[in-house]
PDB file of C-alpha atoms in Angstrom:
ATOM      1  CA  MET A   1     111.818 117.925  85.217  1.00 50.00           C
ATOM      2  CA  ASP A   2     111.060 117.580  88.913  1.00 57.00           C
ATOM      3  CA  VAL A   3     108.229 119.103  90.869  1.00 57.00           C
ATOM      4  CA  ASN A   4     108.777 121.325  93.902  1.00 56.00           C
ATOM      5  CA  ILE A   5     106.857 121.935  97.093  1.00 54.00           C
ATOM      6  CA  ASP A   6     107.090 125.308  98.851  1.00 54.00           C
ATOM      7  CA  VAL A   7     105.789 126.369 102.241  1.00 52.00           C
ATOM      8  CA  ILE A   8     104.808 129.925 103.171  1.00 52.00           C
ATOM      9  CA  ASN A   9     104.765 130.244 106.933  1.00 54.00           C
ATOM     10  CA  ALA A  10     105.003 132.819 109.713  1.00 50.00           C
ATOM     11  CA  GLY A  11     105.389 135.721 107.293  1.00 52.00           C
ATOM     12  CA  THR A  12     108.363 134.166 105.532  1.00 53.00           C
ATOM     13  CA  GLY A  13     108.436 132.948 101.934  1.00 51.00           C
ATOM     14  CA  TYR A  14     110.671 130.215 100.578  1.00 49.00           C
ATOM     15  CA  GLY A  15     110.946 130.414  96.789  1.00 53.00           C
ATOM     16  CA  GLY A  16     110.740 133.365  94.401  1.00 55.00           C
ATOM     17  CA  VAL A  17     106.998 133.305  93.895  1.00 54.00           C
ATOM     18  CA  ALA A  18     106.381 132.938  97.631  1.00 60.00           C
ATOM     19  CA  GLU A  19     108.235 136.174  98.323  1.00 62.00           C
ATOM     20  CA  LYS A  20     106.300 137.969  95.617  1.00 60.00           C
ATOM     21  CA  LEU A  21     102.978 136.750  96.978  1.00 59.00           C
ATOM     22  CA  LEU A  22     103.777 138.022 100.461  1.00 64.00           C
ATOM     23  CA  HIS A  23     104.099 141.534  99.055  1.00 63.00           C
ATOM     24  CA  ASN A  24     100.672 141.250  97.387  1.00 60.00           C
ATOM     25  CA  GLY A  25      98.521 140.087 100.279  1.00 60.00           C
ATOM     26  CA  MET A  26      98.708 136.428  99.189  1.00 61.00           C
ATOM     27  CA  ASN A  27      96.531 137.262  96.175  1.00 61.00           C
ATOM     28  CA  VAL A  28      97.429 134.918  93.317  1.00 61.00           C
ATOM     29  CA  SER A  29      95.580 137.081  90.805  1.00 59.00           C
ATOM     30  CA  SER A  30      98.052 139.876  91.475  1.00 54.00           C
ATOM     31  CA  LEU A  31     100.685 137.816  89.666  1.00 58.00           C
ATOM     32  CA  ARG A  32      98.573 137.975  86.511  1.00 56.00           C
ATOM     33  CA  THR A  33      97.701 141.670  86.644  1.00 57.00           C
ATOM     34  CA  ASN A  34      99.390 143.821  83.970  1.00 53.00           C
ATOM     35  CA  ALA A  35     100.923 140.624  82.609  1.00 62.00           C
ATOM     36  CA  VAL A  36     103.078 140.460  79.493  1.00 67.00           C
ATOM     37  CA  LEU A  37     100.794 137.941  77.792  1.00 67.00           C
ATOM     38  CA  THR A  38      97.642 138.820  75.911  1.00 67.00           C
ATOM     39  CA  TYR A  39      94.230 137.443  76.853  1.00 67.00           C
ATOM     40  CA  ASP A  40      94.360 134.813  74.091  1.00 70.00           C
ATOM     41  CA  GLU A  41      97.868 133.718  75.096  1.00 74.00           C
ATOM     42  CA  TRP A  42      96.735 133.270  78.700  1.00 69.00           C
ATOM     43  CA  LYS A  43      93.693 131.350  77.501  1.00 76.00           C
ATOM     44  CA  ASP A  44      95.897 128.969  75.503  1.00 79.00           C
ATOM     45  CA  ILE A  45      98.170 128.323  78.492  1.00 78.00           C
ATOM     46  CA  ASP A  46      95.277 127.798  80.905  1.00 78.00           C
ATOM     47  CA  THR A  47      93.575 125.388  78.490  1.00 80.00           C
ATOM     48  CA  VAL A  48      96.705 123.272  78.106  1.00 79.00           C
ATOM     49  CA  VAL A  49      97.414 123.279  81.856  1.00 80.00           C
ATOM     50  CA  LEU A  50      93.903 122.250  82.895  1.00 81.00           C
ATOM     51  CA  GLN A  51      93.485 119.601  80.189  1.00 78.00           C
ATOM     52  CA  GLU A  52      96.767 117.887  81.005  1.00 74.00           C
ATOM     53  CA  ALA A  53      96.099 117.984  84.753  1.00 76.00           C
ATOM     54  CA  HIS A  54      92.669 116.410  84.281  1.00 76.00           C
ATOM     55  CA  ARG A  55      94.216 113.453  82.452  1.00 76.00           C
ATOM     56  CA  ARG A  56      96.536 112.670  85.353  1.00 73.00           C
ATOM     57  CA  LEU A  57      94.215 113.271  88.312  1.00 80.00           C
ATOM     58  CA  GLY A  58      92.465 109.895  88.452  1.00 88.00           C
ATOM     59  CA  GLY A  59      92.036 109.291  92.173  1.00 94.00           C
ATOM     60  CA  VAL A  60      91.901 113.013  92.936  1.00 93.00           C
ATOM     61  CA  ASN A  61      89.119 113.531  90.386  1.00 92.00           C
ATOM     62  CA  ASP A  62      87.148 110.696  91.983  1.00 94.00           C
ATOM     63  CA  LEU A  63      87.086 112.742  95.190  1.00 95.00           C
ATOM     64  CA  ILE A  64      86.252 116.004  93.438  1.00 92.00           C
ATOM     65  CA  GLU A  65      83.424 114.466  91.393  1.00 92.00           C
ATOM     66  CA  ARG A  66      81.828 113.128  94.594  1.00 94.00           C
ATOM     67  CA  GLY A  67      82.102 116.429  96.417  1.00 94.00           C
ATOM     68  CA  LEU A  68      84.690 115.064  98.855  1.00 95.00           C
ATOM     69  CA  VAL A  69      86.528 118.386  98.914  1.00 93.00           C
ATOM     70  CA  ARG A  70      87.059 121.045 101.538  1.00 91.00           C
ATOM     71  CA  THR A  71      88.359 124.515 100.762  1.00 86.00           C
ATOM     72  CA  GLY A  72      91.511 125.024 102.788  1.00 72.00           C
ATOM     73  CA  GLY A  73      91.599 128.797 103.210  1.00 73.00           C
ATOM     74  CA  GLY A  74      93.928 129.865 100.402  1.00 75.00           C
ATOM     75  CA  LEU A  75      97.615 130.668 100.441  1.00 75.00           C
ATOM     76  CA  GLY A  76      97.387 132.249 103.879  1.00 75.00           C
ATOM     77  CA  SER A  77      96.589 128.907 105.544  1.00 79.00           C
ATOM     78  CA  THR A  78      99.574 126.619 106.037  1.00 80.00           C
ATOM     79  CA  VAL A  79      97.901 124.010 108.225  1.00 81.00           C
ATOM     80  CA  LEU A  80      94.442 122.500 108.666  1.00 82.00           C
ATOM     81  CA  GLN A  81      93.308 121.805 112.222  1.00 78.00           C
ATOM     82  CA  TRP A  82      90.469 119.393 112.889  1.00 71.00           C
ATOM     83  CA  GLN A  83      89.144 117.145 115.646  1.00 70.00           C
ATOM     84  CA  ASP A  84      88.008 113.557 115.775  1.00 67.00           C
ATOM     85  CA  ALA A  85      85.571 112.345 118.417  1.00 61.00           C
ATOM     86  CA  SER A  86      84.991 109.200 120.422  1.00 59.00           C
ATOM     87  CA  ASP A  87      81.730 107.251 120.249  1.00 60.00           C
ATOM     88  CA  THR A  88      79.021 107.509 122.930  1.00 62.00           C
ATOM     89  CA  ASP A  89      76.637 105.024 124.523  1.00 67.00           C
ATOM     90  CA  ASP A  90      73.638 103.786 122.556  1.00 70.00           C
ATOM     91  CA  ALA A  91      70.235 105.469 122.832  1.00 73.00           C
ATOM     92  CA  GLU A  92      67.824 103.960 125.347  1.00 72.00           C
ATOM     93  CA  VAL A  93      64.402 102.512 124.517  1.00 74.00           C
ATOM     94  CA  ASN A  94      61.464 102.522 126.977  1.00 69.00           C
ATOM     95  CA  MET A  95      57.740 103.260 126.996  1.00 67.00           C
ATOM     96  CA  ASP A  96      57.541 106.474 128.983  1.00 70.00           C
ATOM     97  CA  GLY A  97      60.885 108.166 128.304  1.00 66.00           C
ATOM     98  CA  VAL A  98      61.084 109.291 131.925  1.00 65.00           C
ATOM     99  CA  SER A  99      64.192 107.439 133.006  1.00 69.00           C
ATOM    100  CA  ARG A 100      67.410 109.354 132.567  1.00 66.00           C
ATOM    101  CA  SER A 101      69.707 108.137 129.817  1.00 63.00           C
ATOM    102  CA  ALA A 102      73.491 108.195 130.050  1.00 65.00           C
ATOM    103  CA  LYS A 103      75.120 111.611 129.692  1.00 65.00           C
ATOM    104  CA  ASP A 104      78.571 110.511 128.661  1.00 63.00           C
ATOM    105  CA  ARG A 105      80.612 113.103 126.817  1.00 65.00           C
ATOM    106  CA  GLN A 106      82.518 112.641 123.611  1.00 63.00           C
ATOM    107  CA  GLU A 107      86.291 112.953 123.843  1.00 66.00           C
ATOM    108  CA  PHE A 108      87.982 115.048 121.177  1.00 63.00           C
ATOM    109  CA  ASP A 109      91.522 114.812 119.807  1.00 70.00           C
ATOM    110  CA  THR A 110      93.043 117.674 117.816  1.00 77.00           C
ATOM    111  CA  ASN A 111      94.863 116.827 114.587  1.00 77.00           C
ATOM    112  CA  TYR A 112      96.907 118.871 112.136  1.00 80.00           C
ATOM    113  CA  LEU A 113      97.534 118.612 108.394  1.00 86.00           C
ATOM    114  CA  PRO A 114     100.247 120.636 106.597  1.00 87.00           C
ATOM    115  CA  LEU A 115      99.137 122.432 103.428  1.00 89.00           C
ATOM    116  CA  PRO A 116     102.232 122.839 101.213  1.00 89.00           C
ATOM    117  CA  ILE A 117     102.223 124.274  97.684  1.00 90.00           C
ATOM    118  CA  ILE A 118     102.868 121.881  94.807  1.00 92.00           C
ATOM    119  CA  HIS A 119     104.405 123.740  91.863  1.00 92.00           C
ATOM    120  CA  ARG A 120     106.488 123.512  88.706  1.00 91.00           C
ATOM    121  CA  ASP A 121     108.081 126.340  86.703  1.00 90.00           C
ATOM    122  CA  PHE A 122     108.556 127.071  83.011  1.00 86.00           C
ATOM    123  CA  GLY A 123     109.328 130.212  81.050  1.00 85.00           C
ATOM    124  CA  PHE A 124     109.924 132.046  77.774  1.00 85.00           C
ATOM    125  CA  SER A 125     112.257 134.799  76.722  1.00 83.00           C
ATOM    126  CA  ILE A 126     110.580 137.992  75.574  1.00 81.00           C
ATOM    127  CA  ARG A 127     111.945 137.297  72.077  1.00 81.00           C
ATOM    128  CA  GLU A 128     110.145 133.939  71.900  1.00 79.00           C
ATOM    129  CA  ILE A 129     106.881 135.624  72.814  1.00 78.00           C
ATOM    130  CA  GLU A 130     107.337 138.421  70.291  1.00 80.00           C
ATOM    131  CA  ALA A 131     108.355 135.992  67.528  1.00 78.00           C
ATOM    132  CA  SER A 132     105.169 134.005  68.070  1.00 77.00           C
ATOM    133  CA  ARG A 133     103.131 137.190  67.694  1.00 77.00           C
ATOM    134  CA  ASN A 134     104.919 138.324  64.541  1.00 76.00           C
ATOM    135  CA  HIS A 135     104.553 134.982  62.752  1.00 66.00           C
ATOM    136  CA  ASN A 136     101.135 134.017  64.170  1.00 63.00           C
ATOM    137  CA  ALA A 137     100.170 130.495  63.057  1.00 59.00           C
ATOM    138  CA  SER A 138     103.516 129.710  61.404  1.00 58.00           C
ATOM    139  CA  GLN A 139     105.457 130.049  64.683  1.00 66.00           C
ATOM    140  CA  PRO A 140     103.062 129.755  67.646  1.00 69.00           C
ATOM    141  CA  LEU A 141     104.244 129.873  71.223  1.00 73.00           C
ATOM    142  CA  ASP A 142     105.444 126.384  72.175  1.00 74.00           C
ATOM    143  CA  LEU A 143     103.251 125.326  75.086  1.00 81.00           C
ATOM    144  CA  SER A 144     104.846 121.913  75.606  1.00 80.00           C
ATOM    145  CA  MET A 145     106.645 123.221  78.708  1.00 84.00           C
ATOM    146  CA  ALA A 146     103.337 124.390  80.180  1.00 85.00           C
ATOM    147  CA  GLU A 147     101.861 120.975  79.459  1.00 85.00           C
ATOM    148  CA  GLU A 148     104.825 119.252  81.106  1.00 87.00           C
ATOM    149  CA  ALA A 149     104.659 121.505  84.174  1.00 88.00           C
ATOM    150  CA  SER A 150     100.955 120.816  84.590  1.00 88.00           C
ATOM    151  CA  ARG A 151     101.495 117.082  84.232  1.00 88.00           C
ATOM    152  CA  LYS A 152     104.205 117.084  86.895  1.00 90.00           C
ATOM    153  CA  VAL A 153     102.062 119.010  89.372  1.00 92.00           C
ATOM    154  CA  ALA A 154      99.071 116.740  88.780  1.00 91.00           C
ATOM    155  CA  GLU A 155     101.226 113.629  89.113  1.00 92.00           C
ATOM    156  CA  LYS A 156     102.612 114.833  92.421  1.00 93.00           C
ATOM    157  CA  ALA A 157      99.107 115.483  93.795  1.00 93.00           C
ATOM    158  CA  GLU A 158      97.997 112.031  92.635  1.00 94.00           C
ATOM    159  CA  SER A 159     101.103 110.366  94.083  1.00 95.00           C
ATOM    160  CA  VAL A 160     100.541 112.023  97.466  1.00 95.00           C
ATOM    161  CA  LEU A 161      96.950 110.724  97.539  1.00 97.00           C
ATOM    162  CA  PHE A 162      98.117 107.137  97.108  1.00 97.00           C
ATOM    163  CA  ASN A 163     101.503 107.171  98.827  1.00 96.00           C
ATOM    164  CA  GLY A 164     101.465 110.097 101.245  1.00 94.00           C
ATOM    165  CA  LEU A 165     104.203 112.672 101.795  1.00 90.00           C
ATOM    166  CA  SER A 166     105.828 111.825 105.102  1.00 83.00           C
ATOM    167  CA  THR A 167     108.556 114.458 104.596  1.00 78.00           C
ATOM    168  CA  TYR A 168     106.054 117.120 105.689  1.00 72.00           C
ATOM    169  CA  SER A 169     104.847 117.154 109.280  1.00 72.00           C
ATOM    170  CA  MET A 170     103.579 119.743 111.726  1.00 67.00           C
ATOM    171  CA  GLY A 171     104.717 119.792 115.343  1.00 61.00           C
ATOM    172  CA  SER A 172     104.899 117.126 118.024  1.00 57.00           C
ATOM    173  CA  ASN A 173     101.255 116.079 117.567  1.00 57.00           C
ATOM    174  CA  GLY A 174     101.980 114.475 114.217  1.00 60.00           C
ATOM    175  CA  GLY A 175     100.422 116.335 111.328  1.00 81.00           C
ATOM    176  CA  ILE A 176     101.823 114.013 108.679  1.00 88.00           C
ATOM    177  CA  ILE A 177     100.406 113.924 105.159  1.00 92.00           C
ATOM    178  CA  TYR A 178      99.280 110.319 104.747  1.00 93.00           C
ATOM    179  CA  GLY A 179      97.999 108.543 101.643  1.00 95.00           C
ATOM    180  CA  TYR A 180      95.930 105.460 100.974  1.00 97.00           C
ATOM    181  CA  THR A 181      98.853 103.042 101.314  1.00 97.00           C
ATOM    182  CA  ASP A 182     100.680 104.428 104.355  1.00 95.00           C
ATOM    183  CA  HIS A 183      98.004 105.614 106.803  1.00 94.00           C
ATOM    184  CA  PRO A 184      98.634 103.761 110.089  1.00 93.00           C
ATOM    185  CA  ASP A 185      94.939 102.915 110.636  1.00 94.00           C
ATOM    186  CA  ARG A 186      94.244 101.509 107.172  1.00 96.00           C
ATOM    187  CA  ASN A 187      93.086  97.908 106.980  1.00 96.00           C
ATOM    188  CA  THR A 188      95.701  95.607 105.473  1.00 97.00           C
ATOM    189  CA  GLN A 189      95.204  92.371 103.599  1.00 97.00           C
ATOM    190  CA  THR A 190      97.738  89.911 102.175  1.00 96.00           C
ATOM    191  CA  LEU A 191      97.391  88.403  98.724  1.00 94.00           C
ATOM    192  CA  SER A 192      97.640  84.630  98.696  1.00 87.00           C
ATOM    193  CA  GLN A 193      98.939  85.003  95.142  1.00 93.00           C
ATOM    194  CA  ASN A 194      99.560  87.984  92.876  1.00 96.00           C
ATOM    195  CA  TRP A 195      96.695  88.671  90.478  1.00 97.00           C
ATOM    196  CA  ASP A 196      98.958  88.307  87.437  1.00 95.00           C
ATOM    197  CA  ALA A 197     100.352  84.937  88.569  1.00 94.00           C
ATOM    198  CA  SER A 198      99.724  82.171  86.053  1.00 91.00           C
ATOM    199  CA  GLY A 199      97.647  80.091  88.471  1.00 89.00           C
ATOM    200  CA  LYS A 200      95.448  82.919  89.784  1.00 94.00           C
ATOM    201  CA  THR A 201      91.786  82.398  88.899  1.00 94.00           C
ATOM    202  CA  GLY A 202      88.956  84.851  88.480  1.00 94.00           C
ATOM    203  CA  GLN A 203      87.223  83.324  91.485  1.00 95.00           C
ATOM    204  CA  GLU A 204      90.292  83.919  93.667  1.00 96.00           C
ATOM    205  CA  ILE A 205      90.425  87.562  92.575  1.00 96.00           C
ATOM    206  CA  LEU A 206      86.727  87.904  93.381  1.00 97.00           C
ATOM    207  CA  THR A 207      87.342  86.382  96.815  1.00 96.00           C
ATOM    208  CA  ASP A 208      90.138  88.918  97.483  1.00 97.00           C
ATOM    209  CA  VAL A 209      87.812  91.814  96.677  1.00 97.00           C
ATOM    210  CA  ILE A 210      84.908  90.408  98.716  1.00 98.00           C
ATOM    211  CA  THR A 211      87.258  89.972 101.689  1.00 97.00           C
ATOM    212  CA  ALA A 212      88.370  93.603 101.372  1.00 97.00           C
ATOM    213  CA  LYS A 213      84.786  94.816 101.150  1.00 98.00           C
ATOM    214  CA  GLN A 214      83.862  92.868 104.268  1.00 97.00           C
ATOM    215  CA  ALA A 215      86.786  94.419 106.160  1.00 97.00           C
ATOM    216  CA  LEU A 216      85.357  97.856 105.383  1.00 97.00           C
ATOM    217  CA  ILE A 217      81.879  96.807 106.459  1.00 97.00           C
ATOM    218  CA  ASN A 218      83.319  95.424 109.697  1.00 96.00           C
ATOM    219  CA  ASP A 219      84.799  98.887 110.313  1.00 95.00           C
ATOM    220  CA  ARG A 220      81.335 100.413 109.726  1.00 94.00           C
ATOM    221  CA  HIS A 221      82.025 101.786 106.267  1.00 95.00           C
ATOM    222  CA  PHE A 222      79.349 100.747 103.803  1.00 94.00           C
ATOM    223  CA  GLY A 223      80.399 102.392 100.562  1.00 87.00           C
ATOM    224  CA  PRO A 224      80.088 103.317  97.818  1.00 96.00           C
ATOM    225  CA  PHE A 225      83.441 101.717  97.057  1.00 98.00           C
ATOM    226  CA  MET A 226      86.220 102.347  94.536  1.00 98.00           C
ATOM    227  CA  LEU A 227      88.895  99.784  93.701  1.00 98.00           C
ATOM    228  CA  TYR A 228      92.319 100.968  92.537  1.00 98.00           C
ATOM    229  CA  ILE A 229      94.745  98.561  90.875  1.00 97.00           C
ATOM    230  CA  PRO A 230      98.334  98.842  89.558  1.00 96.00           C
ATOM    231  CA  THR A 231      99.006  99.012  85.823  1.00 94.00           C
ATOM    232  CA  ALA A 232      99.998  95.342  85.483  1.00 95.00           C
ATOM    233  CA  TYR A 233      96.522  94.257  86.605  1.00 96.00           C
ATOM    234  CA  GLU A 234      94.626  96.224  83.939  1.00 95.00           C
ATOM    235  CA  SER A 235      94.840  93.453  81.342  1.00 94.00           C
ATOM    236  CA  VAL A 236      94.351  90.757  83.996  1.00 96.00           C
ATOM    237  CA  LEU A 237      90.835  92.031  84.659  1.00 96.00           C
ATOM    238  CA  ASP A 238      90.074  91.807  80.940  1.00 95.00           C
ATOM    239  CA  ASP A 239      90.559  88.026  81.041  1.00 95.00           C
ATOM    240  CA  GLU A 240      87.557  85.729  81.061  1.00 93.00           C
ATOM    241  CA  PHE A 241      86.272  85.079  84.580  1.00 92.00           C
ATOM    242  CA  SER A 242      85.619  81.364  83.983  1.00 90.00           C
ATOM    243  CA  THR A 243      84.238  79.010  81.353  1.00 87.00           C
ATOM    244  CA  GLN A 244      80.964  78.965  83.294  1.00 89.00           C
ATOM    245  CA  TYR A 245      80.854  82.786  83.316  1.00 86.00           C
ATOM    246  CA  PRO A 246      82.126  83.867  79.866  1.00 86.00           C
ATOM    247  CA  ARG A 247      82.552  87.530  80.740  1.00 93.00           C
ATOM    248  CA  SER A 248      85.557  89.479  81.995  1.00 95.00           C
ATOM    249  CA  ILE A 249      86.799  89.405  85.568  1.00 96.00           C
ATOM    250  CA  ARG A 250      86.150  93.149  85.647  1.00 96.00           C
ATOM    251  CA  SER A 251      82.495  92.622  84.756  1.00 96.00           C
ATOM    252  CA  ARG A 252      82.106  90.077  87.547  1.00 96.00           C
ATOM    253  CA  LEU A 253      83.706  92.366  90.131  1.00 97.00           C
ATOM    254  CA  LEU A 254      81.456  95.262  89.161  1.00 96.00           C
ATOM    255  CA  GLU A 255      78.440  93.119  89.987  1.00 96.00           C
ATOM    256  CA  LEU A 256      79.372  93.402  93.673  1.00 97.00           C
ATOM    257  CA  GLU A 257      76.917  95.587  95.562  1.00 96.00           C
ATOM    258  CA  GLY A 258      78.334  99.036  96.243  1.00 96.00           C
ATOM    259  CA  LEU A 259      81.415  98.774  93.996  1.00 97.00           C
ATOM    260  CA  GLN A 260      81.113 101.842  91.779  1.00 96.00           C
ATOM    261  CA  GLY A 261      84.256 101.504  89.744  1.00 96.00           C
ATOM    262  CA  ILE A 262      87.666  99.978  89.123  1.00 97.00           C
ATOM    263  CA  LYS A 263      90.463 102.308  88.109  1.00 96.00           C
ATOM    264  CA  VAL A 264      94.128 101.828  87.240  1.00 95.00           C
ATOM    265  CA  SER A 265      96.658 103.986  89.079  1.00 94.00           C
ATOM    266  CA  ASP A 266     100.241 104.062  87.889  1.00 90.00           C
ATOM    267  CA  PHE A 267     101.162 105.471  91.301  1.00 94.00           C
ATOM    268  CA  LEU A 268     100.462 102.144  92.967  1.00 95.00           C
ATOM    269  CA  THR A 269     103.526  99.936  93.140  1.00 94.00           C
ATOM    270  CA  ALA A 270     103.360  96.438  91.702  1.00 95.00           C
ATOM    271  CA  ASN A 271     100.929  94.040  93.402  1.00 96.00           C
ATOM    272  CA  ASN A 272      99.378  96.744  95.596  1.00 97.00           C
ATOM    273  CA  ILE A 273      95.607  97.259  95.508  1.00 98.00           C
ATOM    274  CA  VAL A 274      93.466  99.780  97.368  1.00 98.00           C
ATOM    275  CA  MET A 275      89.751  99.691  98.131  1.00 98.00           C
ATOM    276  CA  VAL A 276      88.197 102.899  99.470  1.00 98.00           C
ATOM    277  CA  SER A 277      84.783 103.701 100.901  1.00 97.00           C
ATOM    278  CA  MET A 278      84.099 107.046  99.242  1.00 97.00           C
ATOM    279  CA  GLN A 279      82.849 109.083 102.197  1.00 95.00           C
ATOM    280  CA  SER A 280      84.020 112.365 103.713  1.00 93.00           C
ATOM    281  CA  THR A 281      84.612 110.554 107.011  1.00 92.00           C
ATOM    282  CA  VAL A 282      87.203 108.406 105.207  1.00 95.00           C
ATOM    283  CA  VAL A 283      88.973 110.784 102.829  1.00 96.00           C
ATOM    284  CA  ARG A 284      88.583 114.251 101.413  1.00 94.00           C
ATOM    285  CA  MET A 285      90.769 116.532  99.356  1.00 94.00           C
ATOM    286  CA  ILE A 286      91.823 119.805 100.968  1.00 92.00           C
ATOM    287  CA  GLU A 287      92.000 122.349  98.167  1.00 92.00           C
ATOM    288  CA  GLY A 288      93.692 125.463  99.455  1.00 88.00           C
ATOM    289  CA  LEU A 289      94.354 126.745  95.943  1.00 88.00           C
ATOM    290  CA  PRO A 290      92.878 125.410  92.693  1.00 88.00           C
ATOM    291  CA  LEU A 291      95.339 124.625  89.918  1.00 88.00           C
ATOM    292  CA  THR A 292      96.451 127.945  88.482  1.00 85.00           C
ATOM    293  CA  THR A 293      99.285 129.534  86.526  1.00 86.00           C
ATOM    294  CA  VAL A 294     101.017 132.735  87.608  1.00 84.00           C
ATOM    295  CA  GLN A 295     103.601 134.895  85.856  1.00 82.00           C
ATOM    296  CA  TRP A 296     106.438 137.246  86.799  1.00 80.00           C
ATOM    297  CA  GLU A 297     109.391 138.827  85.018  1.00 80.00           C
ATOM    298  CA  THR A 298     113.129 138.698  85.657  1.00 81.00           C
ATOM    299  CA  GLU A 299     116.309 139.837  83.913  1.00 81.00           C
ATOM    300  CA  GLY A 300     114.959 143.334  83.406  1.00 80.00           C
ATOM    301  CA  GLY A 301     111.813 141.973  81.782  1.00 78.00           C
ATOM    302  CA  MET A 302     113.704 139.916  79.197  1.00 88.00           C
ATOM    303  CA  GLN A 303     112.651 136.611  80.788  1.00 87.00           C
ATOM    304  CA  VAL A 304     109.007 135.813  81.502  1.00 85.00           C
ATOM    305  CA  ASN A 305     108.580 133.106  84.130  1.00 86.00           C
ATOM    306  CA  PHE A 306     105.518 130.989  84.855  1.00 86.00           C
ATOM    307  CA  LYS A 307     104.566 128.744  87.722  1.00 89.00           C
ATOM    308  CA  VAL A 308     101.845 126.088  87.670  1.00 89.00           C
ATOM    309  CA  MET A 309     100.779 125.713  91.279  1.00 89.00           C
ATOM    310  CA  THR A 310      98.145 124.257  93.561  1.00 91.00           C
ATOM    311  CA  ILE A 311      97.480 123.459  97.203  1.00 92.00           C
ATOM    312  CA  MET A 312      95.867 120.035  97.043  1.00 92.00           C
ATOM    313  CA  VAL A 313      96.424 117.700 100.000  1.00 93.00           C
ATOM    314  CA  PRO A 314      94.534 114.514 100.939  1.00 94.00           C
ATOM    315  CA  GLN A 315      93.055 114.253 104.412  1.00 93.00           C
ATOM    316  CA  ILE A 316      92.873 110.557 105.290  1.00 94.00           C
ATOM    317  CA  ARG A 317      90.579 110.100 108.296  1.00 91.00           C
ATOM    318  CA  SER A 318      89.835 107.384 110.842  1.00 89.00           C
ATOM    319  CA  THR A 319      87.988 107.172 114.147  1.00 84.00           C
ATOM    320  CA  GLN A 320      89.508 107.213 117.632  1.00 80.00           C
ATOM    321  CA  ALA A 321      88.798 103.471 117.645  1.00 84.00           C
ATOM    322  CA  ASN A 322      91.139 103.222 114.616  1.00 88.00           C
ATOM    323  CA  ARG A 323      88.358 102.285 112.213  1.00 92.00           C
ATOM    324  CA  SER A 324      89.269 103.122 108.634  1.00 94.00           C
ATOM    325  CA  GLY A 325      87.411 103.063 105.330  1.00 96.00           C
ATOM    326  CA  ILE A 326      90.519 101.992 103.407  1.00 97.00           C
ATOM    327  CA  VAL A 327      91.840  98.510 102.666  1.00 98.00           C
ATOM    328  CA  HIS A 328      95.392  98.133 101.368  1.00 98.00           C
ATOM    329  CA  ILE A 329      95.932  94.740  99.722  1.00 97.00           C
ATOM    330  CA  SER A 330      99.484  93.642  98.963  1.00 95.00           C
TER     331      SER A 330
END
């Protein structure tokens, strides 16, 4: 069960739901008006969809919980335009304040970010729906497909945050959807030895993390920080740090000033680690459309189709001097 990404642009829709939305003023709620399902059936589907998505949105939820989110303008906005600015001279210090200070101007560059729709479909025949109503608790509507669709959409959003989506770009000025591990301005660091290597010590892991933190500080990003590790390193951090410090490696790392948390991401490839300064100048999530489920009918009303969909795109940011609040260790 794969996930799809649609784009609605220049008055043209690609995909069945896109065409339907264009005829309803891009109002998602119109796809739920006069729906076949009852209120309770919709409530059950929405509960399953949101619960499953929350389980899979680790890195995305970290941004949402910290308020690192910008509303992207809904389905009618296909691209986000923003500017970055150069630095200016320092302020002057004197006793009388009479002398003129420098009047240098900031230089602005315009950037673009595509805002595609992430979506996954499922459906029921009208007979399945009616059978569930006739038999109530003995034959409830099977919501496993809704759960699977939600999981796939959430996984795609999470994967894009970590790995980018270079297949989508906007115009000659770039406009590529980058993630933590492929942004061209990210800081990079090489592991002297993989963390799960037999000879790797807790002190060496601590040194790797301190080095990454210092790289962020050198680029004028002072935290708070999050550390993301691949699945194979989860149990490594549970090992004892040393005989002199009989606590876990994880506990020792979390003693570092500014490190708020360590989280496993199964969207990081083996031996890849990411440290992020959690600030809006480093990364924010563009939420053009919150996760929602819409419905439409086909086959003369005999088939009821559903689409779990969202517009959720990471905006990875850096300065004109190429300073980034991300370190990619590999």
